[in-house]
XYZ file of C-alpha atoms in Angstrom:
728
model
C -5.200 -65.848 15.220
C -6.454 -68.314 13.111
C -3.702 -71.244 10.833
C -6.804 -71.088 8.071
C -6.579 -67.398 7.718
C -3.286 -67.301 7.405
C -3.541 -67.634 2.914
C -5.913 -65.205 3.006
C -3.818 -62.632 4.859
C -0.792 -63.931 2.897
C -2.793 -62.600 -0.565
C -4.150 -58.950 1.794
C 0.363 -58.083 1.936
C 1.622 -60.116 -1.999
C -2.025 -57.945 -3.209
C -0.619 -54.789 -0.669
C 3.148 -54.726 -1.920
C 2.265 -54.618 -5.485
C 0.205 -52.541 -5.998
C 2.394 -49.547 -4.426
C 6.283 -49.215 -2.831
C 6.474 -49.160 1.396
C 8.070 -50.071 2.722
C 6.681 -50.561 6.003
C 4.467 -52.514 4.543
C 7.164 -54.785 3.737
C 8.504 -55.054 6.623
C 4.940 -56.166 8.660
C 4.474 -59.079 5.409
C 8.057 -59.692 6.195
C 7.647 -59.964 10.731
C 4.517 -61.383 10.093
C 5.827 -64.704 7.076
C 8.505 -65.669 10.022
C 5.601 -64.991 12.535
C 2.791 -66.969 11.644
C 4.589 -69.301 8.335
C 5.190 -72.821 10.305
C 7.843 -73.497 7.635
C 9.486 -70.587 8.334
C 9.503 -70.405 11.949
C 10.892 -73.589 11.765
C 13.470 -72.701 9.898
C 12.336 -76.324 7.467
C 14.556 -76.208 3.877
C 11.132 -75.085 2.003
C 10.490 -72.724 4.612
C 13.568 -70.751 4.478
C 13.367 -70.339 0.800
C 10.029 -69.160 1.179
C 11.744 -66.811 3.266
C 14.837 -66.344 0.908
C 12.344 -65.344 -2.039
C 10.871 -62.496 -0.468
C 13.306 -61.070 0.646
C 14.850 -61.187 -2.736
C 11.398 -59.550 -4.181
C 11.322 -57.460 -1.408
C 15.115 -55.887 -1.984
C 13.977 -56.108 -5.293
C 11.346 -53.122 -5.665
C 12.248 -51.153 -2.034
C 16.223 -52.182 -2.094
C 17.259 -49.309 -3.321
C 15.007 -46.888 -1.817
C 18.118 -44.588 -0.327
C 15.378 -43.639 2.650
C 13.943 -46.312 4.101
C 15.980 -49.381 1.924
C 18.224 -50.361 5.096
C 15.428 -51.604 6.793
C 14.323 -54.318 3.965
C 18.222 -55.563 4.324
C 18.457 -55.523 8.277
C 16.156 -57.733 7.745
C 17.152 -59.762 6.084
C 20.399 -60.118 7.783
C 18.826 -60.791 11.162
C 16.842 -63.601 9.594
C 19.948 -65.381 8.901
C 21.440 -64.322 11.437
C 19.010 -66.559 13.251
C 19.164 -69.217 10.025
C 22.960 -69.452 11.335
C 22.408 -69.942 14.949
C 19.964 -72.542 13.768
C 22.605 -75.134 12.208
C 24.250 -78.342 13.856
C 27.923 -76.405 15.951
C 29.438 -80.172 14.056
C 28.497 -78.636 10.232
C 31.178 -76.769 9.172
C 30.363 -76.667 5.943
C 26.843 -76.241 6.517
C 27.579 -72.552 8.957
C 30.943 -70.874 6.915
C 27.894 -70.950 3.489
C 25.859 -69.067 6.246
C 28.638 -67.137 7.334
C 29.101 -65.835 4.004
C 25.550 -66.084 2.861
C 25.497 -62.531 5.705
C 28.392 -61.063 3.642
C 27.929 -60.978 1.315
C 23.980 -59.392 2.721
C 26.731 -56.993 4.138
C 27.967 -55.839 1.028
C 25.310 -55.532 -1.399
C 23.973 -53.202 1.535
C 27.199 -51.322 1.462
C 27.148 -51.059 -2.339
C 24.172 -48.554 -2.650
C 23.059 -45.272 -1.244
C 21.267 -45.677 1.533
C 20.403 -43.737 3.986
C 22.831 -44.320 7.542
C 25.684 -46.147 5.062
C 28.359 -45.447 7.199
C 27.017 -47.067 10.959
C 26.181 -50.468 8.465
C 29.689 -50.434 7.302
C 30.484 -50.526 11.228
C 27.704 -52.634 12.177
C 29.562 -55.584 8.740
C 33.230 -54.568 10.976
C 32.083 -55.543 14.703
C 30.075 -59.236 12.588
C 33.631 -59.375 11.993
C 35.132 -58.852 14.578
C 32.858 -62.114 16.079
C 33.589 -64.509 13.491
C 38.079 -63.797 13.688
C 38.552 -61.232 11.532
C 40.711 -58.652 13.524
C 39.662 -55.446 12.706
C 39.173 -52.090 13.861
C 35.385 -52.398 15.072
C 34.713 -48.469 15.878
C 36.371 -46.950 13.550
C 34.347 -45.694 11.070
C 37.509 -45.881 7.890
C 37.296 -48.779 5.657
C 41.120 -50.245 7.311
C 41.098 -54.072 7.159
C 38.417 -54.346 5.149
C 38.948 -55.463 0.919
C 39.948 -53.561 -1.502
C 37.143 -54.654 -3.441
C 34.055 -53.172 -0.904
C 35.651 -50.024 0.348
C 35.776 -48.975 -3.704
C 32.603 -50.241 -3.814
C 31.635 -48.841 -0.308
C 33.004 -44.631 -1.112
C 31.275 -45.407 -5.182
C 27.952 -45.578 -2.406
C 28.897 -42.909 -0.170
C 29.886 -40.166 -2.971
C 25.794 -41.076 -4.542
C 24.369 -40.581 -1.551
C 26.107 -37.315 -0.538
C 24.267 -36.270 -4.178
C 21.049 -37.081 -3.144
C 20.647 -36.283 -0.258
C 19.790 -32.811 -1.334
C 17.201 -34.063 -3.159
C 15.865 -36.640 -0.699
C 15.352 -33.697 1.725
C 13.400 -31.599 -0.972
C 10.661 -34.296 -1.866
C 10.736 -35.209 2.211
C 10.032 -31.885 3.176
C 6.431 -31.390 5.346
C 4.042 -28.703 5.408
C 4.176 -27.969 0.943
C 1.372 -28.112 -1.930
C 1.904 -30.901 -3.782
C 2.528 -29.329 -6.314
C 5.969 -28.193 -5.343
C 6.358 -31.853 -4.137
C 5.258 -33.188 -7.702
C 7.892 -30.721 -8.565
C 10.628 -32.022 -6.793
C 10.109 -35.197 -7.473
C 10.287 -34.236 -11.427
C 14.117 -32.424 -10.332
C 15.001 -35.662 -9.127
C 13.119 -37.457 -12.105
C 15.295 -35.319 -14.334
C 18.983 -36.084 -11.920
C 18.679 -40.249 -11.957
C 17.941 -40.026 -15.218
C 20.533 -38.840 -16.042
C 22.974 -41.226 -14.516
C 20.801 -43.714 -16.365
C 20.188 -46.555 -14.630
C 16.176 -47.123 -14.676
C 17.032 -49.012 -11.875
C 17.001 -46.088 -9.534
C 14.598 -44.114 -12.504
C 11.999 -46.580 -11.662
C 12.820 -47.396 -8.396
C 12.084 -42.940 -7.821
C 8.349 -43.126 -10.248
C 7.084 -46.324 -7.576
C 7.908 -44.026 -4.756
C 6.297 -41.065 -5.836
C 3.128 -42.867 -7.882
C 3.413 -43.713 -4.003
C 2.967 -40.077 -2.744
C 0.520 -39.558 -5.614
C -1.472 -43.149 -6.710
C -4.160 -40.401 -9.128
C -1.040 -38.038 -10.749
C -2.238 -38.284 -14.822
C 1.038 -36.503 -15.474
C 2.506 -39.007 -13.647
C 1.554 -42.381 -14.671
C 2.234 -40.852 -18.623
C 5.257 -39.392 -17.275
C 6.217 -43.191 -15.654
C 4.444 -45.623 -18.212
C 7.129 -43.635 -21.632
C 9.556 -43.893 -19.096
C 9.240 -47.805 -19.358
C 8.450 -48.094 -22.667
C 11.537 -45.998 -23.406
C 13.974 -48.083 -21.298
C 12.881 -50.515 -19.600
C 10.458 -53.178 -22.611
C 10.502 -55.678 -19.859
C 7.251 -57.956 -20.868
C 6.445 -58.575 -16.907
C 8.112 -55.164 -15.332
C 5.683 -52.808 -18.312
C 2.157 -55.632 -17.832
C 2.584 -54.606 -13.948
C 3.053 -50.810 -14.052
C 0.133 -50.381 -17.243
C -2.932 -52.902 -15.168
C -1.159 -49.897 -11.633
C -1.781 -47.343 -13.876
C -5.557 -48.385 -15.454
C -7.035 -49.697 -12.113
C -6.206 -46.000 -10.384
C -7.361 -43.955 -13.525
C -9.289 -45.802 -15.694
C -10.181 -42.416 -17.019
C -7.618 -42.166 -19.054
C -7.862 -43.464 -22.366
C -4.193 -42.081 -23.219
C -3.584 -44.763 -20.359
C -5.184 -47.610 -22.125
C -4.051 -47.262 -25.700
C -0.722 -47.983 -24.516
C -1.504 -50.775 -21.997
C -2.933 -52.721 -25.291
C 0.620 -51.939 -27.589
C 2.618 -53.026 -24.229
C 1.031 -56.293 -24.553
C 0.769 -56.333 -28.489
C 5.195 -55.353 -27.946
C 5.478 -58.263 -25.425
C 4.081 -60.979 -27.769
C 0.812 -60.725 -25.015
C -1.501 -63.902 -26.740
C -4.802 -62.711 -28.197
C -7.530 -63.226 -25.103
C -5.189 -61.187 -22.390
C -5.163 -57.821 -25.154
C -8.589 -58.641 -26.232
C -9.659 -58.820 -22.095
C -7.771 -55.478 -21.907
C -9.486 -53.806 -24.768
C -12.921 -55.044 -23.189
C -12.028 -53.900 -19.429
C -11.435 -50.303 -21.747
C -14.738 -49.735 -23.720
C -16.522 -50.024 -19.492
C -14.426 -47.036 -18.344
C -15.559 -43.557 -19.075
C -13.866 -41.136 -21.096
C -14.139 -37.665 -21.442
C -14.208 -37.027 -25.174
C -15.908 -40.017 -27.689
C -12.129 -39.246 -29.150
C -11.019 -41.360 -26.921
C -13.088 -44.495 -27.604
C -12.859 -43.846 -31.289
C -8.556 -44.121 -30.014
C -8.985 -47.414 -28.574
C -11.243 -49.241 -31.456
C -8.745 -47.977 -33.811
C -5.521 -49.206 -32.037
C -7.773 -52.837 -31.543
C -8.417 -52.620 -34.807
C -4.004 -52.156 -35.608
C -3.234 -54.861 -33.366
C -5.420 -57.102 -34.970
C -4.127 -56.309 -38.766
C -1.016 -55.963 -37.924
C -0.628 -60.011 -36.264
C -3.124 -60.594 -39.535
C -0.465 -59.293 -41.907
C 2.613 -60.552 -39.776
C 0.767 -64.743 -39.995
C -1.493 -64.436 -36.951
C -0.298 -65.560 -33.433
C 1.510 -68.744 -32.126
C -0.323 -70.398 -31.104
C -4.035 -70.045 -32.019
C -6.034 -68.453 -35.647
C -7.164 -65.007 -36.319
C -8.636 -63.981 -39.634
C -10.781 -60.641 -40.455
C -13.679 -61.552 -39.556
C -12.731 -60.765 -35.697
C -11.765 -56.702 -37.702
C -15.457 -56.828 -39.380
C -17.162 -57.543 -35.335
C -14.806 -55.262 -34.417
C -15.574 -52.103 -36.819
C -19.587 -53.053 -36.510
C -19.107 -53.005 -32.884
C -17.175 -49.422 -33.234
C -19.856 -48.588 -35.371
C -22.691 -48.934 -33.564
C -20.830 -47.480 -30.736
C -20.689 -43.930 -32.479
C -21.997 -43.598 -35.096
C -24.383 -41.815 -32.243
C -22.199 -39.509 -31.210
C -20.002 -38.774 -34.423
C -22.271 -38.282 -37.052
C -20.529 -35.734 -39.077
C -17.812 -36.012 -38.288
C -13.797 -36.595 -39.017
C -14.215 -39.096 -36.903
C -16.238 -41.361 -38.395
C -15.502 -40.917 -42.153
C -11.905 -41.990 -40.966
C -13.076 -44.712 -38.769
C -15.377 -45.755 -42.362
C -12.658 -45.440 -44.566
C -10.405 -47.415 -42.839
C -13.845 -51.064 -42.471
C -13.552 -49.928 -46.541
C -9.934 -49.973 -46.764
C -9.509 -53.391 -45.166
C -12.425 -55.046 -46.756
C -10.479 -54.747 -50.276
C -7.390 -55.204 -49.063
C -7.767 -57.885 -46.539
C -10.963 -59.094 -46.877
C -10.536 -59.083 -50.639
C -14.457 -58.302 -50.314
C -15.875 -55.278 -52.733
C -19.200 -56.120 -51.765
C -18.707 -55.690 -47.883
C -16.777 -52.645 -48.312
C -19.747 -51.223 -51.247
C -22.011 -51.820 -48.046
C -19.250 -49.736 -45.814
C -19.935 -46.626 -47.737
C -23.352 -47.062 -48.076
C -23.356 -47.203 -44.133
C -22.037 -44.440 -43.952
C -23.947 -41.808 -46.451
C -27.118 -42.866 -44.800
C -25.561 -41.257 -41.329
C -23.300 -38.853 -43.391
C -25.239 -38.571 -46.556
C -24.788 -34.563 -45.922
C -20.796 -34.812 -45.239
C -19.455 -33.836 -49.154
C -16.021 -36.345 -47.995
C -18.014 -39.752 -47.982
C -19.442 -39.180 -51.071
C -15.826 -38.726 -52.581
C -14.584 -41.284 -50.490
C -16.621 -42.979 -52.194
C -16.379 -42.494 -55.404
C -12.064 -42.225 -54.939
C -12.307 -46.152 -53.915
C -14.450 -46.922 -56.972
C -12.100 -44.756 -58.944
C -8.790 -46.284 -57.963
C -10.516 -49.727 -57.874
C -10.865 -49.424 -61.904
C -15.396 -49.211 -61.512
C -15.164 -46.270 -63.302
C -19.108 -47.048 -64.317
C -19.712 -47.209 -61.093
C -17.144 -43.887 -59.507
C -19.663 -42.679 -62.148
C -23.432 -43.363 -60.768
C -22.099 -42.046 -57.847
C -21.940 -39.134 -58.781
C -25.272 -38.485 -60.139
C -26.147 -39.311 -57.295
C -24.678 -36.543 -55.453
C -23.916 -33.972 -57.369
C -27.621 -32.385 -57.100
C -27.516 -32.795 -53.651
C -25.991 -29.699 -51.201
C -23.218 -29.355 -49.399
C -21.562 -26.919 -46.746
C -19.836 -24.275 -47.682
C -18.536 -24.742 -51.428
C -19.030 -27.843 -51.653
C -21.292 -27.983 -54.110
C -19.990 -26.417 -56.287
C -16.609 -28.462 -56.050
C -18.935 -31.922 -56.131
C -20.448 -30.340 -59.509
C -16.299 -29.379 -61.060
C -14.880 -32.632 -59.869
C -17.866 -34.502 -62.434
C -16.185 -32.764 -64.862
C -12.534 -33.345 -64.528
C -13.283 -36.855 -64.253
C -15.251 -37.464 -67.415
C -12.152 -35.194 -68.797
C -9.903 -38.459 -67.127
C -11.650 -41.160 -67.408
C -14.967 -40.775 -69.745
C -16.006 -40.268 -73.096
C -16.712 -37.301 -74.960
C -20.595 -37.764 -75.094
C -19.996 -38.547 -70.964
C -18.271 -34.916 -70.656
C -20.751 -33.736 -72.439
C -23.799 -35.602 -70.670
C -22.148 -34.075 -67.495
C -21.662 -30.251 -68.879
C -25.655 -30.479 -69.770
C -26.253 -31.825 -65.519
C -23.462 -30.011 -64.212
C -24.488 -26.261 -66.552
C -28.625 -26.002 -64.820
C -27.038 -26.181 -61.319
C -24.417 -24.424 -60.868
C -26.522 -21.688 -62.640
C -28.625 -22.443 -59.455
C -26.572 -22.399 -57.060
C -24.988 -19.076 -58.222
C -28.360 -17.173 -57.929
C -28.739 -18.609 -54.413
C -25.639 -17.792 -53.430
C -26.371 -13.905 -55.107
C -29.894 -14.253 -52.587
C -27.429 -15.083 -49.665
C -25.893 -12.378 -49.955
C -28.443 -9.363 -50.776
C -30.349 -10.823 -47.866
C -27.491 -10.828 -45.570
C -27.012 -7.799 -46.311
C -30.099 -6.389 -46.170
C -30.610 -8.050 -42.857
C -26.950 -6.012 -41.333
C -28.929 -2.819 -42.978
C -32.014 -3.220 -40.802
C -29.807 -4.749 -37.688
C -27.434 -0.787 -38.095
C -30.508 1.357 -38.923
C -33.086 -0.243 -35.147
C -29.467 0.195 -33.847
C -28.874 3.812 -34.826
C -32.867 5.201 -34.003
C -32.070 3.294 -30.310
C -28.720 5.712 -30.276
C -31.239 9.507 -31.123
C -34.033 7.948 -29.059
C -31.721 7.986 -26.358
C -29.173 10.472 -26.644
C -30.644 12.803 -29.098
C -30.003 12.030 -32.788
C -27.363 14.775 -33.644
C -26.471 18.164 -32.824
C -28.736 19.751 -34.944
C -31.041 18.963 -32.704
C -30.027 21.116 -30.166
C -30.080 23.493 -31.332
C -32.223 26.117 -31.389
C -35.333 26.979 -34.123
C -33.273 31.027 -33.902
C -29.951 29.519 -34.893
C -31.271 26.804 -37.383
C -32.942 29.461 -38.589
C -29.296 32.158 -38.832
C -27.159 29.343 -40.211
C -29.677 28.462 -43.276
C -29.812 32.490 -43.496
C -25.717 32.328 -43.225
C -25.706 29.642 -46.148
C -27.887 30.873 -48.982
C -26.098 34.480 -48.766
C -22.503 32.644 -49.842
C -24.529 31.403 -53.181
C -27.435 28.986 -52.069
C -30.192 30.987 -53.136
C -32.610 27.636 -54.070
C -33.903 26.752 -50.985
C -35.191 23.501 -52.612
C -31.674 22.303 -54.094
C -30.084 22.815 -50.033
C -33.182 20.352 -48.624
C -31.998 17.548 -50.671
C -28.356 18.565 -49.758
C -28.483 17.698 -46.970
C -30.641 15.094 -47.063
C -28.880 12.896 -49.275
C -26.122 13.823 -47.825
C -27.540 12.331 -44.237
C -28.446 9.287 -46.174
C -24.832 8.612 -48.310
C -23.413 9.406 -44.783
C -26.346 6.027 -43.173
C -25.845 3.810 -45.892
C -21.731 4.747 -45.146
C -21.265 3.634 -42.006
C -23.682 0.579 -42.402
C -21.503 -0.187 -45.038
C -18.108 0.157 -43.480
C -19.115 -1.425 -40.587
C -20.496 -4.702 -42.271
C -18.332 -4.840 -45.238
C -17.799 -8.330 -46.730
C -14.576 -8.053 -45.676
C -14.425 -7.811 -41.843
C -14.612 -10.706 -40.099
C -17.317 -11.694 -37.912
C -18.535 -13.622 -35.290
C -20.543 -16.882 -36.412
C -23.742 -17.796 -35.228
C -24.432 -13.675 -34.308
C -27.666 -11.684 -36.200
C -26.328 -8.797 -34.879
C -22.953 -6.874 -36.558
C -21.992 -4.014 -33.721
C -20.580 -1.301 -34.583
C -16.985 -0.108 -34.699
C -15.790 2.792 -33.713
C -12.738 4.419 -35.843
C -10.737 7.039 -34.846
C -8.732 7.492 -38.698
C -6.583 8.881 -37.338
C -4.221 6.692 -39.230
C -6.601 6.874 -42.104
C -6.370 7.629 -45.976
C -8.551 7.866 -47.887
C -9.207 6.145 -50.635
C -11.845 7.006 -54.141
C -11.314 5.751 -57.514
C -10.843 2.553 -56.550
C -11.550 -0.349 -59.168
C -14.957 -1.537 -58.589
C -13.840 -6.067 -58.680
C -10.801 -4.463 -56.753
C -11.430 -5.922 -53.154
C -9.349 -5.510 -49.960
C -6.150 -7.995 -50.483
C -5.959 -6.160 -53.699
C -5.185 -3.012 -51.640
C -2.826 -4.759 -49.510
C -1.432 -5.722 -52.978
C -0.726 -1.719 -54.010
C 1.305 -1.146 -50.267
C 3.044 -3.806 -50.236
C 5.783 -1.415 -50.705
C 4.604 0.168 -47.874
C 3.633 -2.244 -45.216
C 2.326 -0.970 -42.775
C -1.683 -1.263 -43.250
C -3.733 -2.490 -40.636
C -7.225 -2.311 -41.850
C -8.876 -2.608 -44.739
C -13.102 -0.315 -44.700
C -14.372 -1.072 -48.577
C -17.036 1.460 -48.922
C -19.985 -1.450 -49.984
C -23.883 0.334 -51.750
C -26.691 -0.703 -49.114
C -28.944 -1.815 -52.427
C -27.263 -4.337 -54.297
C -23.914 -4.732 -51.950
C -21.388 -3.765 -55.000
C -18.139 -1.387 -54.368
C -18.641 2.459 -54.677
C -15.131 2.812 -55.066
C -14.128 4.486 -51.384
C -12.041 2.932 -49.602
C -10.395 3.500 -45.496
C -7.045 2.187 -45.296
C -5.638 2.456 -41.903
C -2.120 2.304 -41.649
C 0.415 1.646 -38.245
C 1.597 4.449 -38.087
C 2.415 7.966 -39.019
C 5.129 6.912 -41.246
C 3.524 4.055 -43.138
C 0.764 6.942 -43.502
C 2.969 9.660 -45.336
C 4.400 7.371 -47.845
C 1.166 5.996 -48.396
C -0.040 9.548 -49.588
C 3.185 9.319 -52.089
C 1.545 6.755 -54.169
C -1.368 9.131 -55.222
C -2.313 8.895 -58.676
C -0.806 5.912 -58.978
C -3.012 3.043 -61.164
C -4.709 0.065 -59.791
C -6.549 -2.038 -62.421
C -6.042 0.982 -64.756
C -7.658 3.466 -62.653
C -5.813 6.573 -60.657
C -6.512 5.917 -57.074
C -6.974 9.617 -55.705
C -4.949 8.730 -51.991
C -5.385 12.343 -49.591
C -5.281 12.519 -45.299
C -8.289 10.984 -43.023
C -8.576 14.076 -40.519
C -10.868 13.340 -37.701
C -9.856 16.490 -36.700
C -11.499 18.557 -38.736
C -13.665 16.508 -37.633
C -14.005 17.854 -34.414
C -16.032 20.965 -32.450
C -15.457 21.900 -28.605
C -13.781 18.924 -27.551
C -15.724 16.438 -28.960
C -16.439 13.941 -31.477
C -19.346 14.526 -34.545
C -21.094 11.967 -35.617
C -19.633 8.522 -38.246
C -22.276 9.461 -40.442
C -20.876 13.120 -40.466
C -17.269 13.081 -40.127
C -17.858 10.867 -43.911
C -19.354 12.996 -45.061
C -17.080 16.146 -44.400
C -14.648 13.776 -45.445
C -15.409 13.594 -49.139
C -16.663 16.473 -49.876
C -12.954 17.801 -48.087
C -11.068 14.742 -51.249
C -13.413 17.095 -52.989
C -13.085 19.905 -52.776
C -9.558 19.926 -52.500
C -8.863 16.057 -55.535
C -11.214 18.817 -57.869
C -10.016 14.643 -59.278
C -11.545 13.596 -61.944
C -11.760 10.447 -61.007
C -13.534 11.045 -58.165
C -16.697 12.297 -59.613
C -17.412 8.983 -62.393
C -16.592 6.898 -58.271
C -19.174 8.711 -57.565
C -21.528 8.798 -60.066
C -20.632 4.807 -60.545
C -21.854 3.868 -57.211
C -25.452 4.506 -57.720
C -26.048 8.481 -59.026
C -27.244 9.708 -61.667
C -25.756 9.502 -65.534
C -23.600 12.731 -65.259
C -21.884 14.310 -68.425
C -17.618 13.989 -67.695
C -16.291 16.422 -65.638
C -13.225 19.250 -66.517
C -10.015 19.115 -65.005
C -9.045 22.205 -63.263
C -7.160 24.843 -63.962
C -6.136 27.797 -63.468
C -8.022 29.971 -65.543
C -10.936 31.620 -63.906
C -13.738 30.688 -65.731
C -14.157 27.018 -65.528
C -17.560 25.359 -64.950
C -18.669 22.249 -63.124
C -20.913 19.613 -64.368
C -22.664 17.707 -62.844
C -25.023 16.101 -60.147
C -22.278 18.344 -57.209
C -22.785 21.532 -58.254
C -24.289 22.747 -54.875
C -21.172 22.010 -52.317
C -18.272 24.312 -53.780
C -16.447 27.123 -52.933
C -17.431 30.826 -53.498
C -14.577 31.204 -56.065
C -14.969 28.436 -58.870
C -18.130 29.334 -60.188
C -21.470 26.824 -60.867
C -23.378 25.355 -63.857
C -25.005 28.517 -65.214
C -23.493 31.809 -63.805
C -21.660 33.534 -66.276
C -18.399 36.073 -64.987
C -21.325 39.318 -66.244
C -24.459 37.874 -63.929
C -24.893 39.931 -61.221
C -24.101 38.109 -57.066
C -25.582 39.064 -54.189
C -22.649 40.094 -51.675
C -22.995 41.811 -48.185
C -20.810 44.426 -47.212
C -17.235 42.300 -45.955
C -18.640 39.279 -48.177
C -16.058 40.404 -51.203
C -13.082 38.210 -50.651
C -13.670 34.967 -50.935
C -13.217 31.979 -48.368
C -10.285 29.825 -48.528
C -11.078 25.644 -48.179
C -11.185 25.709 -44.774
C -13.400 28.261 -44.068
C -15.620 26.885 -46.111
C -15.749 24.038 -44.377
C -16.305 25.413 -40.528
C -19.232 26.868 -42.406
C -21.405 23.895 -42.772
C -19.508 21.182 -40.540
C -22.255 20.869 -37.487
C -22.050 19.516 -33.914
């Protein structure tokens, strides 16, 4: 040991016991001082005072440590006992004073819930016997001691017994860190319910010593101290250690600065902590933003309250902090709400606290250079000028930005905002001028939206068409392509027998049906009301089973999914809505599928058949996927939709469906007659080729002869007629 190295070793001990709670380190420190400090070793008055102060520090830090705190108490008593032996026998007063000091240490220890407390009581009794007090030193009961000490001892024993289970859990070996932390959390909950902050703090220190870089522990510890102790020095020390162990947590630095502000710390200390925080590396840029804003908030509060006690704060310090934040954060927060918040706050303080309108305008102009494509930046600038009564300046900003292109509907919003501004603040001439400027801009934006929607619709149709073509190349196009030529020839001959003598007409019907079914599939799977993944160029085709679905026709072209959902609001149970759209125009075809969650809601929905929506009677029928199956195999969706549509037309024979079909892209046709029981009814229009045999087509009079083979005299039912046309 070198005497000149004593001071350095003492500093190392001080740092160690400051950073972490360790009873063994405290004991080493105390023994080192007694052994190597000459003044303490010789029991000089200064040495004794120094040792006692160190022992009291140790008791404050670890004297409540349930499992190991008794070691420090014992060292303290041994030191005072050694001092007692150094006192002259003739100095009765000094000896009595020292005996009382040792007795007080015993009493203090016996009132604290510690391990081996019963052994401490026996040691105290034996010591009192040495001092001439008549006690039963072998008895562990409280007989013979003062009632005050006996009561304190019994309370301490009860408190220890309650904590014994928690102490056993946190001292368990061979358990995971997660389990051990959870045991500490349970212990925290118990100690907080008792309500002794000193004991809670010691328990937190014990947990921190075991898990020094646990973020949750440090955050929980500091929040507890902020709520309960609020002692400046204690909080400052804990936050200093927290940021030293977990410097990458921005929230700890923010709370550290707030704690210093609550404790009336000088500006120099707060500034030092702030500068240290900026040298750390955080996981998100928002944490840096929070640090800058916390710093500005603190400066603003202290300036508004009259500055600090020993110094003067002025607004220039806030301006420097904002400029530092702008240089630091602007490259990373471009076009974000965080940067807008920073600059808006800056401009407001320039106006209200700095009393400098020109500087506030410079702040907004700086933001526009960085985030000029952000609508909120322009709106904030305009709001500041409007609130300040500078109408001309606000109008000039509108003139600068109304022709800019903003995301979403921002371009339209700024135009309408300008018109409202002129209505509320401007003259009639200014309002007319704004209309003259805004109107062509709105028309241009409207045309641009239509072009973009048409382009997107076309691109989606092309993608869907390419996907269908790939599927055809992979697995065969349709069931018809798998049939043999003889079978297709036989089916064609049978079809002609059923009333289709015009071969060209039949071929045209098949082509039209296939084309329309393809359009229906594309538009159903890529309808505007379907949610699609952002940034994706490909629309994935969905598979619909139509197990609990209704098919609706004669829908008004202006009706959207929300209107249909409101129409069924009294029924409820709507799962999804698929409106079919025209491929070229993107407009509604007046047809839709509505999926329900169960058959009860579906049955209730069908009862709304023929009810009005936007002045048009809806035709509602169940979409039956079973009619589209053969040999337990699902037919393509193109054929399924075509079958649903034909069945719906044949069974309802309604005027509304024909009108809708014609309006969705078909050629204009004469009005269709309503279905009657009279057999002389005639259908007019384009789709006259797919009707049951017992309904006469246009141009077939009652006297016209028919070619009917034997066995076909009996009219076929709808189901028989449908099965004849559905192909695998």
